[in-house]
JSON list of C-alpha atoms in Angstrom, two decimals:
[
{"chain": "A", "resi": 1, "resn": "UNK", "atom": "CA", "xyz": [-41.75, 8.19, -61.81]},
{"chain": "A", "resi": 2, "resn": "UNK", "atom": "CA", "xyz": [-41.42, 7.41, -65.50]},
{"chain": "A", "resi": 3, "resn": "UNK", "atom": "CA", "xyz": [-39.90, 4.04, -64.31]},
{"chain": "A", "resi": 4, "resn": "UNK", "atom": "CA", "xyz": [-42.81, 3.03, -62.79]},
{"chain": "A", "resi": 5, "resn": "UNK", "atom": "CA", "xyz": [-45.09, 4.06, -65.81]},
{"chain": "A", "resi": 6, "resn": "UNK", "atom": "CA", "xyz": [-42.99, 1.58, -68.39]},
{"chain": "A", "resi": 7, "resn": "UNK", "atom": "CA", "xyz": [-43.37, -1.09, -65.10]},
{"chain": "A", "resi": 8, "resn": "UNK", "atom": "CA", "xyz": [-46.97, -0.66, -65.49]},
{"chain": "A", "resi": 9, "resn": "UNK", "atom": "CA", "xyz": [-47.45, -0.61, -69.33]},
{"chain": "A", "resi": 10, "resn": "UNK", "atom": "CA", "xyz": [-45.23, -3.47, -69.57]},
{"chain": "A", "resi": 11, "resn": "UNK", "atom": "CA", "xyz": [-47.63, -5.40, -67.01]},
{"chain": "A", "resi": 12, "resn": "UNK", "atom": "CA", "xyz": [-50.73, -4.65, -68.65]},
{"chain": "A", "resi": 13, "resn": "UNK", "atom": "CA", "xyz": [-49.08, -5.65, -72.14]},
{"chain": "A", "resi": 14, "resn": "UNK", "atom": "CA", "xyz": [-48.17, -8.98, -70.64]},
{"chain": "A", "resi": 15, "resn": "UNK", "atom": "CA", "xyz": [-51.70, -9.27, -68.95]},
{"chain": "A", "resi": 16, "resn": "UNK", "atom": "CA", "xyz": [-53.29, -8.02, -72.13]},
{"chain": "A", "resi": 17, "resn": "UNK", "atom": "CA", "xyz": [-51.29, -10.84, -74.10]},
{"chain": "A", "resi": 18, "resn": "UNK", "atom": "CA", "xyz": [-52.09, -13.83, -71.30]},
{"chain": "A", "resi": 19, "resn": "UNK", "atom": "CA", "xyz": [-55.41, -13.29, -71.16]},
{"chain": "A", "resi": 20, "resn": "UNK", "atom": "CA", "xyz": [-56.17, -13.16, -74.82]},
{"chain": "A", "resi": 21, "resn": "UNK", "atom": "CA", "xyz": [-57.58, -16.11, -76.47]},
{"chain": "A", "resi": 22, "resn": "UNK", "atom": "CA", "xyz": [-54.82, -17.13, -79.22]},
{"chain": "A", "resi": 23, "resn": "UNK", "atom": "CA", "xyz": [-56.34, -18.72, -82.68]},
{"chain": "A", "resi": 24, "resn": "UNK", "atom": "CA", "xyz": [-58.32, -22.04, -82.25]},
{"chain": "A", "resi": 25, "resn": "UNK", "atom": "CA", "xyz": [-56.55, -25.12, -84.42]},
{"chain": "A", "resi": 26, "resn": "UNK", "atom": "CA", "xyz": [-56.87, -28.55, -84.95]},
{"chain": "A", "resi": 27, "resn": "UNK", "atom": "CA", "xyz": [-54.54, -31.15, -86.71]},
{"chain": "A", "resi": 28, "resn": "UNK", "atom": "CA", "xyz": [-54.33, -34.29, -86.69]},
{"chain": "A", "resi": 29, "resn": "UNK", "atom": "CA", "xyz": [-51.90, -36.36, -85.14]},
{"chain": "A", "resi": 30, "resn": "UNK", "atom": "CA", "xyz": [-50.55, -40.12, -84.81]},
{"chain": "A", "resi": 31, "resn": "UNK", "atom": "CA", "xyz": [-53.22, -40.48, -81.86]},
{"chain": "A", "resi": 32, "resn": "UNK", "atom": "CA", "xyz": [-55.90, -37.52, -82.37]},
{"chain": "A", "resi": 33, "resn": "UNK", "atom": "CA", "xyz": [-58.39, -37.91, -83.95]},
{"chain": "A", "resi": 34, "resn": "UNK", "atom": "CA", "xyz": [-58.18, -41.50, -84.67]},
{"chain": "A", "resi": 35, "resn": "UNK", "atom": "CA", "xyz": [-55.80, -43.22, -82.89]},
{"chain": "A", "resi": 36, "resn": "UNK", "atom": "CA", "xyz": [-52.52, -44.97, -84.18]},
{"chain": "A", "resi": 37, "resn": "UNK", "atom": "CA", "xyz": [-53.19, -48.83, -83.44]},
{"chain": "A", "resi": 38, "resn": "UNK", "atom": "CA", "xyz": [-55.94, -48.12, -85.79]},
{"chain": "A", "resi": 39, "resn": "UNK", "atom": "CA", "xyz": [-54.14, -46.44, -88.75]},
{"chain": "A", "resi": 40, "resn": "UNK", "atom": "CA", "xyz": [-51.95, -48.91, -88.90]},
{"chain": "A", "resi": 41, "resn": "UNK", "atom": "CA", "xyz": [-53.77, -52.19, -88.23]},
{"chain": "A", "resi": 42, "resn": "UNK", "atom": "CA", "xyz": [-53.85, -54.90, -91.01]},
{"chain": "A", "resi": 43, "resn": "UNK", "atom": "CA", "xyz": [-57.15, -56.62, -90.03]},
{"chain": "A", "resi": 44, "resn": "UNK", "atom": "CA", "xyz": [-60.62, -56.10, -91.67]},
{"chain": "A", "resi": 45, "resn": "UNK", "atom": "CA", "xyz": [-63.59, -54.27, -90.19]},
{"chain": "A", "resi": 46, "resn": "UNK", "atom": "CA", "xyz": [-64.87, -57.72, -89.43]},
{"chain": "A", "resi": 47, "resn": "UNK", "atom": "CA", "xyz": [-61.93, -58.76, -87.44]},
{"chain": "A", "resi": 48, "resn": "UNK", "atom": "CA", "xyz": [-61.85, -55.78, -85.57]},
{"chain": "A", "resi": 49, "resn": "UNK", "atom": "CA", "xyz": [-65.27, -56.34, -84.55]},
{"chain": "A", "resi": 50, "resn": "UNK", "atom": "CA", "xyz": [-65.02, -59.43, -83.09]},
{"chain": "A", "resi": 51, "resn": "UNK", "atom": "CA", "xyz": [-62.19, -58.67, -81.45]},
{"chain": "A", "resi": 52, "resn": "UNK", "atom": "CA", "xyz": [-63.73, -55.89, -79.46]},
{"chain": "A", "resi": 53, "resn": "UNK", "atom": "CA", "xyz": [-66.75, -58.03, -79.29]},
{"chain": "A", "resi": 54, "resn": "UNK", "atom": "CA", "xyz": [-64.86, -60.19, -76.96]},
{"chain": "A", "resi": 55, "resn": "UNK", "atom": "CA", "xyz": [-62.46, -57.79, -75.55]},
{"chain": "A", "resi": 56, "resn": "UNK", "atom": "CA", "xyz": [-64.69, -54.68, -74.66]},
{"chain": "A", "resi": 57, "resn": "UNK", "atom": "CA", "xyz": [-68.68, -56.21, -74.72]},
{"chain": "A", "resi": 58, "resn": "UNK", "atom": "CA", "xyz": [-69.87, -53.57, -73.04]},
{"chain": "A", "resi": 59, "resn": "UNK", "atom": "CA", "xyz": [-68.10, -51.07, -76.09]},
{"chain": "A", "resi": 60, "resn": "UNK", "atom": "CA", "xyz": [-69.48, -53.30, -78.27]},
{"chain": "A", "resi": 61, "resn": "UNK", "atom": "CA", "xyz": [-73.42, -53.70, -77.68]},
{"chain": "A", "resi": 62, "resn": "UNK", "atom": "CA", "xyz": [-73.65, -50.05, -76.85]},
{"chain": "A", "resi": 63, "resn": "UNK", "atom": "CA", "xyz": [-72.20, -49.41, -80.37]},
{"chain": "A", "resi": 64, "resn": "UNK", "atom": "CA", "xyz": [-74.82, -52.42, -81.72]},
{"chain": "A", "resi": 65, "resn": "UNK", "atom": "CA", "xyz": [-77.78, -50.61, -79.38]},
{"chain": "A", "resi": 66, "resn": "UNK", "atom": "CA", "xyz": [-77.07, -47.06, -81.30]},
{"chain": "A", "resi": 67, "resn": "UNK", "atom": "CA", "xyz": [-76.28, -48.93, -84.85]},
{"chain": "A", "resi": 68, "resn": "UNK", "atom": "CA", "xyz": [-79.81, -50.94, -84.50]},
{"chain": "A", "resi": 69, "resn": "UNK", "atom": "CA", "xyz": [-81.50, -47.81, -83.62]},
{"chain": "A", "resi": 70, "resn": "UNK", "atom": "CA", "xyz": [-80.78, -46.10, -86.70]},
{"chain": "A", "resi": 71, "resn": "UNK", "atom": "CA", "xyz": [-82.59, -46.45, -90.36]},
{"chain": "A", "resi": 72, "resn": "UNK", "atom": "CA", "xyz": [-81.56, -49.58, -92.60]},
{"chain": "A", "resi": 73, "resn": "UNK", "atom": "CA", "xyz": [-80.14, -46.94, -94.60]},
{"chain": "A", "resi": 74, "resn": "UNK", "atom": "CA", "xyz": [-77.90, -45.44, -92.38]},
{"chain": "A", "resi": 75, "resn": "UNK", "atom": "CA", "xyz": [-76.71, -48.74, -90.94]},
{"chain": "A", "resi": 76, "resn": "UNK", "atom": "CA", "xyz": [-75.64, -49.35, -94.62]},
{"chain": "A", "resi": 77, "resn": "UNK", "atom": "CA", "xyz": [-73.54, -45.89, -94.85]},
{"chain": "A", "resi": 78, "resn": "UNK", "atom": "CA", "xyz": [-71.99, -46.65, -91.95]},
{"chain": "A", "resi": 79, "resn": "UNK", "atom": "CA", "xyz": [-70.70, -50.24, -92.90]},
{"chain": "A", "resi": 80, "resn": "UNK", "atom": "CA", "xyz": [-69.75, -48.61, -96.08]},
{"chain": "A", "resi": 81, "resn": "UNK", "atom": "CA", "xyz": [-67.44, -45.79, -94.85]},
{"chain": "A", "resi": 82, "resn": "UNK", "atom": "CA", "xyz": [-65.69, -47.81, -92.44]},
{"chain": "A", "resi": 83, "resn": "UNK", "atom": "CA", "xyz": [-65.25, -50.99, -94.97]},
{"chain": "A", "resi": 84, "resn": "UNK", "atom": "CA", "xyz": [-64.00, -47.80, -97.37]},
{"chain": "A", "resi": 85, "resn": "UNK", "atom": "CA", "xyz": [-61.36, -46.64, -94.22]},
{"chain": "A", "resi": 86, "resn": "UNK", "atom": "CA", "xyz": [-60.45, -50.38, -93.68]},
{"chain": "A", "resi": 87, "resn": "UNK", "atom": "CA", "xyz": [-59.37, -51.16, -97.06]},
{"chain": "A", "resi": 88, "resn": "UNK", "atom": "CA", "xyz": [-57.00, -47.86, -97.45]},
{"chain": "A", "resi": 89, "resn": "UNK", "atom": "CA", "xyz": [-53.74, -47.71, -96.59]},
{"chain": "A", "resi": 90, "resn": "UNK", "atom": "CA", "xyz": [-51.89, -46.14, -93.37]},
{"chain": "A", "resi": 91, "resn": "UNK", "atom": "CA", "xyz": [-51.41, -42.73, -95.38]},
{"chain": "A", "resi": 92, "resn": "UNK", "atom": "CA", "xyz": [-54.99, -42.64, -96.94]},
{"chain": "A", "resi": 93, "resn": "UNK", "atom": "CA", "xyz": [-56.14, -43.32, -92.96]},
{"chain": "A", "resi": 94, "resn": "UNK", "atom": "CA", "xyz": [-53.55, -40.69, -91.78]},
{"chain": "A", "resi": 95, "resn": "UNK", "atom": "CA", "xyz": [-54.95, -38.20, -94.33]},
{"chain": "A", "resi": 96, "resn": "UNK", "atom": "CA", "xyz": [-58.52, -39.12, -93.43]},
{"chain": "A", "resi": 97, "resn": "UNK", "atom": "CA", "xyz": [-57.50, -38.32, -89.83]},
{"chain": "A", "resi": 98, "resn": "UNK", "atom": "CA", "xyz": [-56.36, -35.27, -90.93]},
{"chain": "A", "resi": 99, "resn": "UNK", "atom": "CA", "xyz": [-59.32, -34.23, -92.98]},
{"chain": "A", "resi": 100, "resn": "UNK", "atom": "CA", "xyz": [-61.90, -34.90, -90.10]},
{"chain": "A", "resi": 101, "resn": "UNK", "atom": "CA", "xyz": [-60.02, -32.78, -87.58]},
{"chain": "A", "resi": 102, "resn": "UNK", "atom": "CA", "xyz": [-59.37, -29.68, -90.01]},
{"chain": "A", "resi": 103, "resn": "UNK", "atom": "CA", "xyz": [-62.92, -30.00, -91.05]},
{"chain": "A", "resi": 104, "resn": "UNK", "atom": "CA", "xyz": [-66.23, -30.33, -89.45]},
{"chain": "A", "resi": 105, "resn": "UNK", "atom": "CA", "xyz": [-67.71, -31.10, -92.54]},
{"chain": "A", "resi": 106, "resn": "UNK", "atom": "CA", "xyz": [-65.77, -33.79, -94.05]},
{"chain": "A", "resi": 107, "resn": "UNK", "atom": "CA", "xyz": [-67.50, -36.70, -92.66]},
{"chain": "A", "resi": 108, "resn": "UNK", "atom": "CA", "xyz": [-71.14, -36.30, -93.81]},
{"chain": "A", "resi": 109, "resn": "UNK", "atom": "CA", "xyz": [-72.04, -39.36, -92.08]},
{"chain": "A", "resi": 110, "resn": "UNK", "atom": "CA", "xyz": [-71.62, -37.95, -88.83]},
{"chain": "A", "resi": 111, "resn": "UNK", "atom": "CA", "xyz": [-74.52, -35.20, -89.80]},
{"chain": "A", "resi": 112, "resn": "UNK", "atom": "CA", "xyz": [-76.84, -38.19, -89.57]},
{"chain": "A", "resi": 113, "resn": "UNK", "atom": "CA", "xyz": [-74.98, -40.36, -87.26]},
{"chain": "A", "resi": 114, "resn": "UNK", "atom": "CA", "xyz": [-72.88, -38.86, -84.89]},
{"chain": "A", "resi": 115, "resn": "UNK", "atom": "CA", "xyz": [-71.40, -41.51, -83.21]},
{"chain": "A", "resi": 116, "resn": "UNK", "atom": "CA", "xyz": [-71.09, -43.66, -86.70]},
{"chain": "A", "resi": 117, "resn": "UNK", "atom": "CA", "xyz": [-67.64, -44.60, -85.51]},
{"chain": "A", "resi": 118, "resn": "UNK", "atom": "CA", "xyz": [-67.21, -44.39, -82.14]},
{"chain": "A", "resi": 119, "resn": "UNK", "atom": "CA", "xyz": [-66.25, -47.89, -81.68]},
{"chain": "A", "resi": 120, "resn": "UNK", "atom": "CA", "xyz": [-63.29, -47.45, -84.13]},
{"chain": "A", "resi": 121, "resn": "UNK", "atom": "CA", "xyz": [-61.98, -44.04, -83.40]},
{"chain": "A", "resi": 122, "resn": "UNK", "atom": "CA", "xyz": [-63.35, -43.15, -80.18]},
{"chain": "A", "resi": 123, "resn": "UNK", "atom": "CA", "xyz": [-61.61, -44.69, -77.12]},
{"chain": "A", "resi": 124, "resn": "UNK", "atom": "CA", "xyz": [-58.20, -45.55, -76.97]},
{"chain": "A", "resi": 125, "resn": "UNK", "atom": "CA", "xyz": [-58.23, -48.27, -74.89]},
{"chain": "A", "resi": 126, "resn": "UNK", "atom": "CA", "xyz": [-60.91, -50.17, -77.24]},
{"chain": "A", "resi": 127, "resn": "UNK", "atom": "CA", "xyz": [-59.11, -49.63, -80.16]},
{"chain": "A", "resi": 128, "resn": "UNK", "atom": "CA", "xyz": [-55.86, -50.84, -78.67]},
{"chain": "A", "resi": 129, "resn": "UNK", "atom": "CA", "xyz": [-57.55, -54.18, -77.42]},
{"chain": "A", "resi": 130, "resn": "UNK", "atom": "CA", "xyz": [-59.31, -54.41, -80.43]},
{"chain": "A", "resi": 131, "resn": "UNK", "atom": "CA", "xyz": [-56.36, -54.05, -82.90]},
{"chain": "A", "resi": 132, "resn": "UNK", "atom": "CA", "xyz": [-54.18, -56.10, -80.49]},
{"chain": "A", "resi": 133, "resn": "UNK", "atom": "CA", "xyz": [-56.40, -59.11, -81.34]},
{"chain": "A", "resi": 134, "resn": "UNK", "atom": "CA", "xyz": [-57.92, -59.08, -84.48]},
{"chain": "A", "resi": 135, "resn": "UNK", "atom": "CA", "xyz": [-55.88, -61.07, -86.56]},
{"chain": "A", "resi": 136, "resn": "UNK", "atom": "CA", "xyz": [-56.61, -63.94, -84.75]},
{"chain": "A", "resi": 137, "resn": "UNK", "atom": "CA", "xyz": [-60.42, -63.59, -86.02]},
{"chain": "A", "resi": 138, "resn": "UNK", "atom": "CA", "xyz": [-61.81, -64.46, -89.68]},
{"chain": "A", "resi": 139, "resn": "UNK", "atom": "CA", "xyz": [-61.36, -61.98, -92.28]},
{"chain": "A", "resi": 140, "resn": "UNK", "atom": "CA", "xyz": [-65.06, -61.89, -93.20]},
{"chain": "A", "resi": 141, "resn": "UNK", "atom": "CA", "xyz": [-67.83, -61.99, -90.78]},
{"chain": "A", "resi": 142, "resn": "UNK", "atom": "CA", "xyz": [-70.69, -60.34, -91.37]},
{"chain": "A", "resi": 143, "resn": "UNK", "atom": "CA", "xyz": [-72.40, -61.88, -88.35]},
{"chain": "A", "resi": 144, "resn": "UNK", "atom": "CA", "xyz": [-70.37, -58.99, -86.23]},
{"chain": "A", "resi": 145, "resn": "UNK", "atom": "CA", "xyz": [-73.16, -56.37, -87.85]},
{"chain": "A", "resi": 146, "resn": "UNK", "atom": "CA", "xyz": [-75.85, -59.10, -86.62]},
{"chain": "A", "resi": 147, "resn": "UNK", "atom": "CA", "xyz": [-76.51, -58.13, -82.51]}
]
């Protein structure tokens, strides 16, 4: 009988520990939150732009649409921090990945723009198209804000 009694303990011990939530984490890796092909790109925000402008349109003018909607203000933040990312290095963008998935409240942009860079971190498959062909595209273009 006692045999049984250790069966069942050690059941409800293991049922007890896979049915526990474990501790919540984030970190950042080569492809979450941002992905690689952009922290590790060589082309300006401008090229990148116009890259995805031709490669993913439909990536691109719902970004514009959103960007247009918000405050003059808030359009220039946003050109500002991701100019800022664009100009650091793969380790200050790797450590920037890192801070914005270990902390909610890193990126104060995102408080009034949610979606401030969606068309640079967000999808995979834009970002890959878009780094894939922006160094084929001038260097500075500011008509690429201009939709």
């Amino acid at each position: 009988m006692s045999r049984n009694k250790f069966a069942m303990a050690g059941l409800a011990a293991a049922a007890v520990l896979t049915l526990t939530p474990g501790v919540a984490s984030a970190d950042a890796t080569d492809e979450y939150p941002i992905p690689s092909n952009m922290l590790k790109t060589t082309c300006t925000v401008d090229q990148y732009m116009a890259a995805v402008r031709d490669t993913n349109p439909v990536y691109y003018e719902r970004y514009m649409i959103d960007y247009n909607n918000k405050s003059p203000e808030v359009q220039q933040w946003a050109r500002d921090r991701i100019t800022w990312f664009f100009s650091m290095d793969y380790a200050g963008r790797r450590q920037y990945s890192e801070d914005t998935a270990t902390n909610a409240f890193y990126e104060t942009l995102a408080w009034n723009w949610p979606n401030w860079a969606k068309l640079f971190f967000n999808n995979k498959g834009v970002v890959a198209h878009g780094t894939k062909n922006c160094a084929g595209y001038p260097a500075a273009d500011p008509g690429v804000w201009v939709w």
